[in-house]
Short mmCIF file of C-alpha atoms and ligand atoms in Angstrom, two decimals:
data_model
loop_
_atom_site.label_atom_id
_atom_site.label_comp_id
_atom_site.label_asym_id
_atom_site.label_seq_id
_atom_site.Cartn_x
_atom_site.Cartn_y
_atom_site.Cartn_z
CA MET R 13 0.65 -7.50 30.38
CA HIS R 14 -1.72 -4.76 31.51
CA ILE R 15 -2.06 -1.85 29.11
CA SER R 16 -3.90 1.13 30.58
CA THR R 17 -5.34 3.93 28.45
CA ARG R 18 -2.11 5.85 29.07
CA ASP R 19 -0.12 3.10 27.39
CA GLN R 20 -1.73 3.03 23.96
CA ILE R 21 0.55 1.41 21.43
CA PRO R 22 0.57 3.69 18.37
CA HIS R 23 1.02 2.39 14.86
CA ASN R 24 4.25 4.30 14.47
CA LYS R 25 6.33 6.83 16.31
CA PRO R 26 9.65 8.60 15.74
CA THR R 27 12.51 7.68 18.06
CA ILE R 28 13.95 10.99 19.26
CA GLY R 29 16.58 11.17 22.00
CA ASP R 30 18.50 13.83 23.91
CA GLU R 31 21.14 14.11 21.17
CA GLU R 32 18.57 15.25 18.59
CA ILE R 33 17.13 17.77 21.06
CA GLU R 34 20.60 19.12 21.93
CA ALA R 35 21.49 19.40 18.23
CA VAL R 36 18.31 21.40 17.53
CA VAL R 37 18.92 23.75 20.46
CA ALA R 38 22.55 24.33 19.43
CA THR R 39 21.52 25.04 15.85
CA LEU R 40 18.75 27.43 16.88
CA SER R 41 21.25 29.24 19.11
CA SER R 42 23.69 29.51 16.21
CA GLN R 43 21.01 31.43 14.23
CA GLU R 44 22.06 29.61 11.06
CA LEU R 45 18.78 28.00 10.03
CA THR R 46 18.67 27.44 6.28
CA MET R 47 21.09 26.10 3.71
CA GLY R 48 24.08 26.47 5.91
CA ALA R 49 26.94 24.16 6.64
CA LYS R 50 24.67 21.74 8.50
CA VAL R 51 22.84 20.75 5.33
CA LYS R 52 26.15 20.16 3.54
CA GLY R 53 27.34 18.11 6.52
CA PHE R 54 24.21 15.95 6.38
CA GLU R 55 24.54 15.49 2.62
CA ASP R 56 28.17 14.36 2.98
CA ALA R 57 27.25 11.88 5.73
CA PHE R 58 24.24 10.56 3.82
CA SER R 59 26.26 10.20 0.60
CA ARG R 60 28.81 8.09 2.51
CA TYR R 61 26.03 5.95 3.98
CA ALA R 62 24.13 5.55 0.71
CA GLY R 63 27.27 4.92 -1.34
CA VAL R 64 26.26 7.55 -3.91
CA SER R 65 26.22 11.38 -4.01
CA SER R 66 23.18 13.04 -2.51
CA VAL R 67 21.36 16.38 -2.46
CA ALA R 68 19.13 17.04 0.56
CA THR R 69 15.60 18.30 -0.06
CA SER R 70 12.49 19.39 1.83
CA SER R 71 10.72 16.02 1.40
CA GLY R 72 10.67 12.74 -0.49
CA THR R 73 8.03 14.22 -2.81
CA SER R 74 10.21 17.21 -3.72
CA ALA R 75 13.18 14.84 -4.14
CA LEU R 76 11.20 12.79 -6.66
CA HIS R 77 10.03 15.93 -8.44
CA LEU R 78 13.60 17.20 -8.85
CA ALA R 79 14.76 13.74 -9.95
CA LEU R 80 12.11 13.62 -12.71
CA ILE R 81 13.04 17.14 -13.87
CA ALA R 82 16.71 16.17 -14.01
CA LEU R 83 15.80 13.16 -16.17
CA GLY R 84 13.88 15.47 -18.51
CA ILE R 85 10.44 13.95 -17.83
CA SER R 86 7.87 16.31 -19.33
CA LYS R 87 4.39 16.67 -20.81
CA ASP R 88 2.77 13.46 -22.05
CA ASP R 89 5.73 11.23 -21.13
CA GLU R 90 4.65 8.00 -19.46
CA VAL R 91 6.17 6.93 -16.15
CA ILE R 92 5.32 3.52 -14.71
CA ILE R 93 4.64 3.15 -10.97
CA PRO R 94 2.86 0.49 -8.87
CA SER R 95 -0.85 0.69 -8.09
CA TYR R 96 -0.21 -0.07 -4.41
CA THR R 97 1.94 2.73 -3.02
CA CYS R 98 1.83 6.20 -1.53
CA ILE R 99 0.11 8.88 -3.67
CA ALA R 100 3.33 10.90 -3.32
CA VAL R 101 4.88 8.61 -5.95
CA ALA R 102 2.30 9.73 -8.55
CA LEU R 103 2.13 13.44 -7.74
CA PRO R 104 5.51 14.62 -9.09
CA ILE R 105 4.74 12.86 -12.39
CA ILE R 106 1.52 14.85 -12.58
CA TYR R 107 3.36 18.07 -11.62
CA GLN R 108 5.39 17.51 -14.81
CA GLN R 109 2.18 16.96 -16.83
CA ALA R 110 3.42 13.47 -17.54
CA LYS R 111 1.25 10.34 -17.12
CA PRO R 112 1.52 7.92 -14.20
CA ILE R 113 0.86 4.46 -15.69
CA LEU R 114 0.11 1.81 -13.08
CA SER R 115 1.41 -1.74 -12.74
CA ASP R 116 0.12 -4.42 -10.42
CA ILE R 117 2.23 -5.83 -7.58
CA THR R 118 3.54 -9.23 -6.45
CA ASP R 119 3.35 -11.16 -3.18
CA ASP R 120 6.05 -9.02 -1.56
CA TYR R 121 3.92 -5.88 -2.25
CA ASN R 122 6.44 -4.58 -4.78
CA ILE R 123 5.88 -3.73 -8.43
CA SER R 124 5.47 -6.70 -10.77
CA VAL R 125 8.26 -6.87 -13.35
CA GLU R 126 6.01 -8.67 -15.88
CA ASP R 127 3.36 -6.00 -15.51
CA VAL R 128 5.93 -3.25 -15.98
CA GLU R 129 7.08 -4.94 -19.17
CA SER R 130 3.57 -5.18 -20.57
CA GLY R 131 2.91 -1.51 -19.70
CA ILE R 132 5.88 -0.14 -21.64
CA THR R 133 4.99 1.87 -24.78
CA GLU R 134 7.02 4.14 -27.05
CA LYS R 135 6.10 7.01 -24.68
CA THR R 136 7.50 5.34 -21.55
CA ARG R 137 10.49 7.28 -20.23
CA ALA R 138 10.96 5.87 -16.73
CA VAL R 139 9.87 3.40 -14.07
CA VAL R 140 9.68 4.53 -10.45
CA VAL R 141 10.21 1.55 -8.16
CA PRO R 142 9.31 2.06 -4.50
CA HIS R 143 10.85 -0.59 -2.26
CA MET R 144 7.66 -1.10 -0.30
CA PHE R 145 7.46 -1.32 3.48
CA GLY R 146 11.22 -1.90 3.82
CA CYS R 147 11.45 -4.82 1.37
CA PRO R 148 13.63 -4.41 -1.73
CA ALA R 149 11.87 -4.95 -5.07
CA ASP R 150 13.31 -7.37 -7.68
CA ILE R 151 15.73 -4.71 -8.71
CA TYR R 152 18.09 -6.76 -10.96
CA GLU R 153 15.18 -7.89 -13.11
CA ILE R 154 13.75 -4.35 -13.31
CA LYS R 155 17.15 -2.85 -14.06
CA ASP R 156 17.73 -5.38 -16.80
CA LEU R 157 14.31 -4.57 -18.30
CA CYS R 158 14.98 -0.80 -18.16
CA ASP R 159 18.37 -1.27 -19.83
CA ARG R 160 16.87 -3.40 -22.59
CA LYS R 161 14.09 -0.91 -23.24
CA GLY R 162 16.23 2.23 -22.87
CA ILE R 163 14.17 3.76 -20.06
CA TYR R 164 15.27 5.30 -16.78
CA LEU R 165 15.08 3.47 -13.47
CA VAL R 166 14.20 5.64 -10.46
CA GLU R 167 14.44 3.87 -7.12
CA ASP R 168 12.11 5.21 -4.46
CA CYS R 169 13.72 4.28 -1.14
CA ALA R 170 11.37 6.44 0.96
CA GLN R 171 10.22 3.41 2.96
CA SER R 172 13.47 1.43 2.83
CA THR R 173 16.53 3.45 3.82
CA GLY R 174 19.22 0.90 4.72
CA ALA R 175 17.61 -2.15 3.07
CA LEU R 176 19.95 -4.41 1.09
CA TYR R 177 19.55 -6.31 -2.14
CA ASP R 178 22.24 -8.89 -2.74
CA GLY R 179 24.33 -7.18 -0.03
CA GLN R 180 24.11 -3.77 -1.70
CA LYS R 181 22.11 -0.82 -0.37
CA VAL R 182 18.90 0.09 -2.17
CA GLY R 183 19.39 3.38 -3.94
CA MET R 184 22.59 2.21 -5.66
CA PHE R 185 20.88 0.48 -8.58
CA GLY R 186 18.81 3.20 -10.23
CA ASP R 187 19.82 6.03 -12.54
CA VAL R 188 18.47 8.20 -9.74
CA SER R 189 17.12 7.28 -6.32
CA ILE R 190 15.14 9.22 -3.76
CA PHE R 191 14.70 8.99 0.02
CA SER R 192 12.25 10.43 2.56
CA PHE R 193 13.08 11.48 6.11
CA TYR R 194 9.52 12.26 7.14
CA ALA R 195 8.84 11.86 10.88
CA THR R 196 7.71 8.22 10.69
CA LYS R 197 10.26 6.92 8.17
CA MET R 198 13.30 4.71 8.89
CA MET R 199 15.11 7.84 10.12
CA THR R 200 13.89 11.41 10.26
CA SER R 201 14.98 14.97 9.61
CA ILE R 202 11.48 16.00 10.81
CA GLN R 203 10.48 16.47 7.18
CA GLY R 204 13.04 15.99 4.47
CA GLY R 205 14.37 13.91 1.67
CA ALA R 206 17.32 13.32 -0.62
CA VAL R 207 18.04 12.63 -4.26
CA CYS R 208 21.01 10.39 -5.02
CA THR R 209 22.74 9.91 -8.35
CA SER R 210 26.22 9.38 -9.68
CA ASN R 211 25.45 11.53 -12.74
CA PRO R 212 27.21 14.90 -12.13
CA ASP R 213 25.01 16.83 -14.58
CA TRP R 214 21.80 15.68 -12.91
CA LEU R 215 23.26 16.44 -9.48
CA GLN R 216 24.08 19.96 -10.60
CA THR R 217 20.59 20.46 -12.07
CA ILE R 218 18.99 19.29 -8.82
CA LYS R 219 21.21 21.63 -6.76
CA ASP R 220 20.46 24.55 -9.10
CA LEU R 221 16.68 24.05 -9.07
CA ARG R 222 16.25 23.23 -5.39
CA TYR R 223 16.31 26.90 -4.36
CA HIS R 224 14.67 29.77 -6.22
CA ASP R 225 17.52 32.16 -5.44
CA GLN R 226 20.29 29.69 -6.29
CA CYS R 227 22.55 31.34 -8.87
CA ARG R 228 26.16 31.16 -9.88
CA SER R 229 26.77 34.93 -9.77
CA LEU R 230 24.90 38.04 -8.72
CA MET R 231 23.89 38.96 -12.27
CA ASP R 232 23.04 35.39 -13.25
CA ASP R 233 19.57 35.45 -14.90
CA ASP R 234 18.96 31.71 -15.06
CA PRO R 235 15.74 31.19 -17.06
CA ARG R 236 14.92 27.79 -15.57
CA ILE R 237 11.92 27.38 -13.23
CA LYS R 238 13.21 26.93 -9.69
CA TYR R 239 11.62 25.72 -6.48
CA SER R 240 11.75 26.15 -2.74
CA TYR R 241 12.67 22.58 -1.89
CA MET R 242 15.50 23.07 0.62
CA MET R 243 16.15 21.12 3.79
CA SER R 244 16.52 23.39 6.84
CA ASP R 245 19.60 23.29 9.08
CA ILE R 246 17.37 22.18 11.94
CA GLY R 247 16.22 19.21 9.89
CA ALA R 248 19.78 18.46 8.81
CA VAL R 249 21.15 18.22 12.36
CA VAL R 250 18.31 15.94 13.42
CA GLY R 251 18.93 13.85 10.31
CA ALA R 252 22.67 13.65 11.01
CA VAL R 253 22.07 12.27 14.54
CA GLN R 254 19.41 9.85 13.28
CA LEU R 255 21.68 8.59 10.53
CA LYS R 256 24.21 7.49 13.17
CA LYS R 257 21.44 5.49 14.84
CA LEU R 258 19.97 4.03 11.67
CA ASP R 259 21.70 0.65 11.80
CA ARG R 260 20.53 0.21 15.41
CA PHE R 261 16.99 1.20 14.38
CA ILE R 262 17.10 -1.43 11.64
CA ASP R 263 18.30 -4.14 14.05
CA ARG R 264 15.49 -3.25 16.42
CA ARG R 265 12.82 -3.34 13.71
CA ARG R 266 14.11 -6.72 12.53
CA LYS R 267 13.95 -8.03 16.10
CA ILE R 268 10.32 -6.92 16.44
CA ALA R 269 9.55 -8.54 13.08
CA SER R 270 11.06 -11.82 14.33
CA ILE R 271 8.84 -11.63 17.44
CA TYR R 272 5.74 -11.14 15.28
CA ARG R 273 6.76 -14.01 13.00
CA GLU R 274 7.24 -16.30 15.98
CA GLU R 275 4.36 -15.25 18.21
CA ILE R 276 1.49 -14.67 15.77
CA GLY R 277 -0.36 -17.93 15.19
CA GLY R 278 -3.19 -19.05 12.93
CA GLU R 279 -3.70 -18.63 9.22
CA VAL R 280 -1.64 -15.49 8.80
CA ILE R 281 0.46 -14.47 5.81
CA HIS R 282 3.60 -12.74 7.07
CA PRO R 283 5.89 -10.54 4.95
CA PRO R 284 7.74 -12.79 2.50
CA GLU R 285 11.38 -13.61 3.22
CA ASP R 286 13.96 -13.80 0.46
CA ALA R 287 17.62 -14.63 1.05
CA ARG R 288 18.69 -11.97 -1.49
CA LYS R 289 16.85 -9.21 0.38
CA LYS R 290 17.51 -7.59 3.75
CA HIS R 291 14.08 -6.31 4.81
CA VAL R 292 14.17 -3.32 7.18
CA TYR R 293 10.47 -3.46 8.17
CA SER R 294 9.41 0.16 8.00
CA ARG R 295 6.01 -1.55 8.18
CA TYR R 296 4.96 -5.06 9.21
CA LEU R 297 2.00 -6.16 7.11
CA ILE R 298 0.05 -9.32 7.74
CA ARG R 299 -2.82 -10.76 5.75
CA THR R 300 -5.66 -12.85 7.13
CA SER R 301 -9.06 -14.03 5.88
CA PHE R 302 -10.76 -11.75 8.44
CA ASP R 303 -12.26 -8.37 7.64
CA PRO R 304 -9.32 -5.98 8.35
CA SER R 305 -11.56 -3.24 9.75
CA LYS R 306 -13.02 -5.67 12.31
CA VAL R 307 -9.54 -6.81 13.39
CA ILE R 308 -8.36 -3.19 13.61
CA GLU R 309 -11.40 -2.18 15.67
CA ARG R 310 -10.86 -5.07 18.09
CA LEU R 311 -7.13 -4.30 18.44
CA GLN R 312 -7.99 -0.67 19.14
CA SER R 313 -10.14 -1.79 22.06
CA TYR R 314 -7.00 -3.44 23.46
CA GLY R 315 -5.05 -0.19 23.11
CA ILE R 316 -3.26 -1.13 19.90
CA THR R 317 -3.40 0.96 16.74
CA ALA R 318 -3.14 -1.02 13.51
CA VAL R 319 -4.08 0.39 10.10
CA MET R 320 -4.79 -0.45 6.47
CA MET R 321 -2.13 1.09 4.23
CA HIS R 322 -2.36 3.29 1.14
CA LEU R 323 -6.12 3.53 0.79
CA PRO R 324 -7.71 3.99 -1.67
CA PRO R 325 -5.37 2.24 -4.14
CA LEU R 326 -4.06 4.50 -6.88
CA HIS R 327 -6.15 2.89 -9.65
CA ASN R 328 -9.33 3.99 -7.83
CA ARG R 329 -8.22 7.57 -7.28
CA ILE R 330 -9.96 10.31 -9.25
CA LEU R 331 -6.60 11.94 -9.92
CA LEU R 332 -5.22 8.86 -11.69
CA LYS R 333 -8.26 7.19 -13.23
CA GLU R 334 -7.97 8.91 -16.60
CA PHE R 335 -4.49 7.41 -17.15
CA ASN R 336 -5.47 3.82 -16.36
CA LYS R 337 -9.04 3.46 -17.58
CA ASP R 338 -9.46 -0.22 -18.42
CA ALA R 339 -6.57 -1.75 -16.51
CA LYS R 340 -7.13 -4.35 -13.76
CA PHE R 341 -5.01 -4.77 -10.64
CA PRO R 342 -6.13 -8.04 -9.03
CA LYS R 343 -3.17 -8.46 -6.68
CA THR R 344 -3.48 -4.88 -5.43
CA ASP R 345 -7.20 -5.42 -4.82
CA GLU R 346 -6.51 -8.67 -2.95
CA VAL R 347 -3.87 -7.03 -0.74
CA ILE R 348 -5.87 -3.86 -0.12
CA ASN R 349 -8.77 -5.93 1.15
CA SER R 350 -6.76 -8.12 3.50
CA ALA R 351 -3.56 -6.41 4.70
CA ILE R 352 -3.17 -4.97 8.19
CA SER R 353 -0.13 -2.98 9.25
CA LEU R 354 0.91 -3.67 12.86
CA PRO R 355 2.80 -1.28 15.16
CA ILE R 356 6.53 -1.30 14.50
CA TYR R 357 9.12 1.31 15.51
CA PRO R 358 12.48 1.12 17.28
CA SER R 359 11.18 2.08 20.73
CA LEU R 360 8.46 -0.64 20.74
CA THR R 361 9.60 -3.04 23.46
CA ASP R 362 9.72 -6.84 23.17
CA GLU R 363 7.01 -6.99 25.79
CA GLU R 364 4.75 -4.69 23.78
CA ALA R 365 5.39 -6.67 20.58
CA ILE R 366 4.42 -9.89 22.38
CA TYR R 367 1.29 -8.17 23.70
CA VAL R 368 0.34 -7.11 20.14
CA ALA R 369 0.84 -10.70 18.92
CA GLU R 370 -1.19 -12.16 21.79
CA ARG R 371 -4.04 -9.72 21.26
CA LEU R 372 -4.06 -10.41 17.53
CA ASN R 373 -4.20 -14.15 18.21
CA SER R 374 -7.11 -13.77 20.61
CA THR R 375 -8.88 -11.39 18.20
CA MET R 376 -8.68 -13.99 15.43
CA GLU R 377 -10.14 -16.62 17.79
CA GLU R 378 -12.96 -14.30 18.84
CA LEU R 379 -14.03 -13.16 15.36
C1 PLP K 19 7.02 5.25 -1.33
C2 PLP K 19 7.00 6.71 -0.98
N1 PLP K 19 7.54 7.60 -1.84
C3 PLP K 19 7.56 8.91 -1.56
C4 PLP K 19 7.04 9.41 -0.40
C5 PLP K 19 7.05 10.89 -0.14
O1 PLP K 19 7.84 11.27 0.94
P1 PLP K 19 7.54 12.61 1.79
O2 PLP K 19 6.40 12.31 2.70
O3 PLP K 19 8.81 12.87 2.53
O4 PLP K 19 7.22 13.67 0.81
C6 PLP K 19 6.48 8.53 0.52
C7 PLP K 19 5.91 9.07 1.77
O5 PLP K 19 5.25 8.52 2.55
C8 PLP K 19 6.45 7.14 0.24
O6 PLP K 19 5.92 6.25 1.09
#
């Protein structure tokens, strides 16, 4: 296959069709742009899809912030998160002046249950479990641990909307779960997110705090600190169209993953497969013994953008160092130094996926 400079294969790209564009134009024409019926319509549709009630937000980060507030996480509380994930998982904990305590990961890039257990202290209030790269974490084991220790389980489904664990959607296991609909996620509302919970009090708190002017009556002088974390109607209509396409997007990502698994040769570690887990491949990470930056540079010369994910790891970040001074994260370090994320998105064609695999194979022979 000949790829000219016009045909660069990006690492990721949203899949936007005419229906999304028409929905945006119709909403703009309606002049109803914020917190209107469209947001409620999206929330209803997403709650049906997720199997649990949802509140739409401006982002996954704001969703996690509101979730932690609803759970009562505050100053000096400890919240356990993995060392290999997006910084957005740590930030809302810091907003609350609580402490993000890091755990190492396992071979499927998800948080290690044993490490979570050894990190629990009398100050631990919650564990935030991101289902990384589309692969569900060992959620039964983590849930069981949280129940035994009396701490909250927050599922972070930002990278895994639609993934299944034991046939059940991620987001249905935690006390609270959050989602992201950022442009490059499984589905998009441009920017946006959602908090899901079956606890009516927490749902109400999240709805009350999401908007600074949210009040129950005109004279209501609610003393709580409120935010500006709303989803716009424009975002909501895009999200509603994308939600209808989500299962097709997932099928397509899984097809591309199967091409990579089949076509990439050599000593490559592919994402682990587990019969209990339906992986939705928001990212396709491989590991090799080659220097990732050299592989990435070579792929770039072939018109393919691959990247290293979540650098630097959280335990090396200035913002988090003080909370995790002497801890070691050997698995995170191993993964950080070897993992390469290949292009994967619904509009990547089979032909392009085969081209990526072929170029990766030849790169590994050349290096
Ligand atoms: C695991 C995880 N959690 C939370 C977020 C935050 O989502 P958003 O970018 O919508 O704020 C991200 C974003 O990339 C993420 O990967």
